Tab-separated table of C-alpha atoms in Angstrom:
chain	number	residue	atom	x	y	z
A	50	MET	CA	59.685	150.319	59.190
A	51	PRO	CA	58.701	153.661	57.687
A	52	SER	CA	60.644	156.734	58.667
A	53	ASN	CA	60.460	160.407	57.846
A	54	GLN	CA	63.854	161.598	58.891
A	55	GLY	CA	64.322	164.251	56.249
A	56	ALA	CA	61.384	166.484	57.110
A	57	LYS	CA	62.461	169.546	59.052
A	58	ARG	CA	59.004	171.054	59.405
A	59	LEU	CA	56.097	169.332	61.064
A	60	PRO	CA	52.773	169.001	59.213
A	61	GLU	CA	50.174	171.579	60.196
A	62	THR	CA	47.301	169.127	59.833
A	63	SER	CA	46.160	168.741	63.420
A	64	PRO	CA	43.739	171.097	65.173
A	65	ASP	CA	46.360	173.380	66.714
A	66	THR	CA	46.353	176.475	64.505
A	67	GLY	CA	46.200	178.747	67.553
A	68	LYS	CA	49.234	179.567	69.627
A	69	VAL	CA	49.209	176.712	72.146
A	70	ARG	CA	51.557	177.439	75.036
A	71	ALA	CA	50.813	175.047	77.898
A	72	ALA	CA	53.109	172.019	77.930
A	73	ASP	CA	50.194	169.673	78.597
A	74	ALA	CA	48.259	171.019	75.602
A	75	ILE	CA	51.334	170.603	73.386
A	76	TYR	CA	51.756	167.067	74.716
A	77	GLN	CA	48.139	166.230	73.849
A	78	VAL	CA	48.489	167.556	70.294
A	79	LEU	CA	51.739	165.662	69.709
A	80	ARG	CA	50.268	162.502	71.243
A	81	HIS	CA	47.440	162.657	68.708
A	82	ASP	CA	49.894	163.412	65.890
A	83	ILE	CA	51.793	160.235	66.823
A	84	ALA	CA	48.631	158.195	67.339
A	85	PHE	CA	47.199	159.116	63.929
A	86	GLY	CA	50.441	158.750	61.994
A	87	ARG	CA	51.051	162.425	61.255
A	88	LEU	CA	54.304	161.891	63.103
A	89	MET	CA	55.799	158.578	62.071
A	90	PRO	CA	58.035	156.155	63.973
A	91	ARG	CA	61.654	157.430	63.962
A	92	GLN	CA	60.636	160.916	62.829
A	93	ARG	CA	62.658	163.618	64.557
A	94	LEU	CA	60.988	166.179	66.776
A	95	VAL	CA	63.001	169.374	66.397
A	96	GLU	CA	62.706	171.839	69.262
A	97	SER	CA	63.044	174.972	67.152
A	98	ASP	CA	60.366	173.813	64.703
A	99	LEU	CA	57.988	173.011	67.535
A	100	CYS	CA	58.625	176.367	69.223
A	101	GLU	CA	57.606	178.091	65.989
A	102	ARG	CA	54.640	175.797	65.416
A	103	PHE	CA	53.166	176.366	68.872
A	104	GLY	CA	54.399	179.925	69.405
A	105	THR	CA	56.067	178.969	72.658
A	106	SER	CA	59.410	178.625	74.439
A	107	ASN	CA	61.922	175.790	74.499
A	108	HIS	CA	60.959	175.252	78.143
A	109	ASN	CA	57.373	174.274	77.273
A	110	ILE	CA	58.526	172.029	74.430
A	111	ARG	CA	60.960	170.244	76.736
A	112	GLN	CA	58.215	169.771	79.316
A	113	ALA	CA	55.983	168.295	76.606
A	114	PHE	CA	58.852	165.967	75.621
A	115	GLU	CA	59.108	164.861	79.254
A	116	LEU	CA	55.401	163.963	79.279
A	117	LEU	CA	55.722	162.053	75.989
A	118	ASP	CA	58.805	160.260	77.304
A	119	ARG	CA	56.971	159.156	80.463
A	120	VAL	CA	54.375	157.294	78.413
A	121	GLY	CA	56.944	155.796	76.041
A	122	LEU	CA	55.937	157.653	72.865
A	123	ILE	CA	59.351	159.180	72.138
A	124	GLU	CA	62.967	158.277	72.681
A	125	ARG	CA	66.162	160.298	72.889
A	126	LYS	CA	68.912	159.233	70.501
A	127	ALA	CA	72.576	160.224	70.626
A	128	ASN	CA	73.415	162.665	67.813
A	129	ARG	CA	69.790	162.719	66.671
A	130	GLY	CA	67.884	164.243	69.559
A	131	VAL	CA	64.248	163.290	70.108
A	132	GLU	CA	62.449	160.801	67.851
A	133	VAL	CA	59.015	159.217	67.776
A	134	LYS	CA	59.347	155.785	69.376
A	135	ALA	CA	59.510	152.919	66.881
A	136	LEU	CA	58.379	149.701	68.521
A	137	SER	CA	60.210	146.496	67.661
A	138	THR	CA	58.321	143.232	67.288
A	139	GLU	CA	59.495	142.161	70.738
A	140	GLU	CA	58.530	145.475	72.338
A	141	LEU	CA	55.088	145.282	70.747
A	142	LYS	CA	54.647	141.734	72.078
A	143	ASP	CA	55.743	142.753	75.567
A	144	LEU	CA	53.369	145.733	75.541
A	145	TYR	CA	50.492	143.530	74.406
A	146	ASP	CA	51.271	140.917	77.071
A	147	MET	CA	51.254	143.578	79.781
A	148	ARG	CA	47.953	144.966	78.560
A	149	VAL	CA	46.395	141.496	78.587
A	150	ILE	CA	47.421	141.131	82.227
A	151	LEU	CA	46.093	144.588	83.105
A	152	GLN	CA	42.829	144.127	81.208
A	153	THR	CA	42.251	140.783	82.921
A	154	GLU	CA	43.041	141.921	86.443
A	155	GLY	CA	41.291	145.267	85.996
A	156	ALA	CA	38.070	143.607	84.823
A	157	LYS	CA	38.145	141.271	87.833
A	158	ARG	CA	38.477	144.245	90.170
A	159	LEU	CA	35.859	146.545	88.676
A	160	ASP	CA	33.554	147.908	91.378
A	161	LEU	CA	30.347	146.199	90.260
A	162	SER	CA	28.536	147.498	93.344
A	163	ARG	CA	28.361	150.724	91.296
A	164	SER	CA	27.370	149.018	88.051
A	165	THR	CA	24.343	151.263	87.402
A	166	GLU	CA	26.536	154.361	87.625
A	167	ILE	CA	29.268	152.830	85.468
A	168	VAL	CA	26.811	151.661	82.799
A	169	ALA	CA	25.195	155.109	82.588
A	170	LYS	CA	28.553	156.826	82.084
A	171	LEU	CA	29.875	154.282	79.594
A	172	THR	CA	26.658	154.345	77.564
A	173	GLU	CA	26.790	158.127	77.238
A	174	ILE	CA	30.448	158.049	76.205
A	175	ASN	CA	29.912	155.179	73.776
A	176	ASP	CA	27.033	157.014	72.094
A	177	ALA	CA	29.440	159.907	71.433
A	178	TYR	CA	32.082	157.435	70.227
A	179	GLU	CA	29.771	155.786	67.718
A	180	LYS	CA	28.452	159.147	66.489
A	181	ALA	CA	32.004	160.381	65.884
A	182	LEU	CA	32.848	157.197	63.945
A	183	ASP	CA	29.679	157.513	61.855
A	184	GLU	CA	30.671	161.072	60.945
A	185	GLY	CA	34.296	160.190	60.187
A	186	ARG	CA	35.598	162.353	63.036
A	187	PHE	CA	38.332	159.961	64.057
A	188	GLU	CA	40.117	162.246	66.526
A	189	ALA	CA	36.844	162.852	68.356
A	190	ALA	CA	36.294	159.088	68.306
A	191	ALA	CA	39.765	158.557	69.776
A	192	GLU	CA	39.015	161.017	72.580
A	193	ALA	CA	35.724	159.248	73.323
A	194	ASN	CA	37.493	155.882	73.212
A	195	ASP	CA	40.066	157.194	75.705
A	196	ALA	CA	37.232	158.409	77.944
A	197	PHE	CA	35.421	155.064	77.752
A	198	HIS	CA	38.396	153.072	78.960
A	199	MET	CA	39.664	155.670	81.433
A	200	THR	CA	36.217	155.575	83.026
A	201	THR	CA	36.533	151.828	83.615
A	202	PHE	CA	39.948	152.435	85.200
A	203	ASP	CA	38.359	155.017	87.515
A	204	TYR	CA	36.154	152.264	88.979
A	205	CYS	CA	38.956	149.782	89.597
A	206	LEU	CA	39.052	148.790	93.266
A	207	ASN	CA	42.873	148.662	93.261
A	208	ALA	CA	44.311	152.178	92.900
A	209	GLU	CA	47.813	150.974	91.973
A	210	LEU	CA	46.413	148.703	89.275
A	211	ALA	CA	44.359	151.614	87.922
A	212	LYS	CA	47.526	153.738	87.658
A	213	LEU	CA	49.200	151.018	85.610
A	214	GLN	CA	46.129	150.676	83.402
A	215	ARG	CA	46.184	154.403	82.625
A	216	SER	CA	49.933	154.401	81.978
A	217	TYR	CA	49.849	151.457	79.582
A	218	TRP	CA	46.762	152.823	77.839
A	219	LEU	CA	48.717	155.995	76.988
A	220	ARG	CA	51.762	153.971	75.920
A	221	ALA	CA	49.546	152.002	73.549
A	222	SER	CA	47.748	155.056	72.129
A	223	ALA	CA	49.756	154.986	68.901
A	224	ILE	CA	48.541	151.412	68.403
A	225	ILE	CA	44.941	151.957	69.456
A	226	SER	CA	44.051	155.069	67.466
A	227	ARG	CA	45.505	153.926	64.139
A	228	ALA	CA	42.858	151.186	63.992
A	229	LEU	CA	39.852	153.502	64.350
A	230	SER	CA	39.780	154.533	60.683
A	231	ASP	CA	39.498	150.873	59.599
A	232	SER	CA	35.743	150.368	59.200
A	233	SER	CA	35.808	146.629	59.899
A	234	LEU	CA	37.808	147.108	63.081
A	235	SER	CA	35.757	150.070	64.266
A	236	HIS	CA	32.637	147.913	63.814
A	237	GLY	CA	34.204	145.297	66.081
A	238	SER	CA	35.155	147.980	68.577
A	239	ARG	CA	31.553	149.205	68.755
A	240	ARG	CA	30.358	145.644	69.374
A	241	ASP	CA	32.963	145.136	72.091
A	242	HIS	CA	32.026	148.348	73.869
A	243	ARG	CA	28.374	147.315	73.906
A	244	GLU	CA	29.305	143.866	75.215
A	245	ILE	CA	31.484	145.390	77.929
A	246	ILE	CA	28.554	147.548	79.023
A	247	ALA	CA	26.215	144.520	78.965
A	248	ALA	CA	28.630	142.403	81.021
A	249	ILE	CA	28.896	145.148	83.628
A	250	ARG	CA	25.113	145.559	83.709
A	251	ASP	CA	24.693	141.792	84.165
A	252	GLY	CA	27.513	141.469	86.695
A	253	ASN	CA	29.130	138.841	84.445
A	254	VAL	CA	32.805	139.063	85.382
A	255	ASP	CA	33.930	136.126	83.228
A	256	ARG	CA	32.349	137.661	80.133
A	257	LEU	CA	33.791	141.074	80.999
A	258	VAL	CA	37.291	139.615	81.217
A	259	GLU	CA	36.839	137.756	77.924
A	260	VAL	CA	35.696	140.833	75.986
A	261	ALA	CA	38.181	143.211	77.651
A	262	VAL	CA	41.082	140.999	76.556
A	263	SER	CA	39.890	140.166	73.017
A	264	HIS	CA	39.126	143.869	72.476
A	265	ILE	CA	42.806	144.881	72.399
A	266	ARG	CA	44.113	142.362	69.837
A	267	PRO	CA	42.850	143.835	66.510
A	268	ALA	CA	44.645	147.171	66.968
A	269	VAL	CA	47.942	145.322	67.522
A	270	ASP	CA	47.488	143.445	64.250
A	271	VAL	CA	46.835	146.731	62.408
A	272	TYR	CA	50.000	148.269	63.850
A	273	LYS	CA	52.053	145.219	62.830
A	274	ARG	CA	50.698	145.385	59.298
A	275	LEU	CA	51.284	149.120	58.938
A	276	TYR	CA	54.884	148.991	60.102
A	277	GLY	CA	55.950	145.592	58.781
A	278	LEU	CA	56.334	143.853	62.141
A	279	PHE	CA	56.022	140.069	61.907
């Protein structure tokens, strides 16, 4: 498992050159840094460095840590402080199993009485997603990918299930986004999105469940390969 424990300063490679002060904005930047591997599993997040990076107070950094902790992207270690969460093989399996359950049950409970509305929104988002991939703008693609799936959660008929879907989507963001720069996997993702839209348009729940579940497996395999989890 790679680690980057020695670095005291965080890389200034993400789009945050301004002085970001809101805890939520800091959380979003750090979430993307984790998702795209700029912050690696087990890398320390040092409060003082982050205060300087974002031009903000310890209070905002701690609030951002709280948000990251809620979605399972960091962990607090005795004598080390805050680190990027490093998933074990078992944790990755458990996370995948939960997402299979949520994808299955969420697809079954999608409000297909509003299929025309859903299809219109998903098509618009997916067009932006594919354009971003074509142009190599992977962070923009990740944001569009988030929007695509969050939109499906918005139309789930079970509000509690939708909350769980959103929570586990964020927990899996470090797995999902790393796969977008792999051209073969992004091609499969495009195909899956189009098939999800088609299944919703056709009211084909069985096909929707099938594609929604198979869609999440490739990113898990990429994560396992990157971090030596077998």
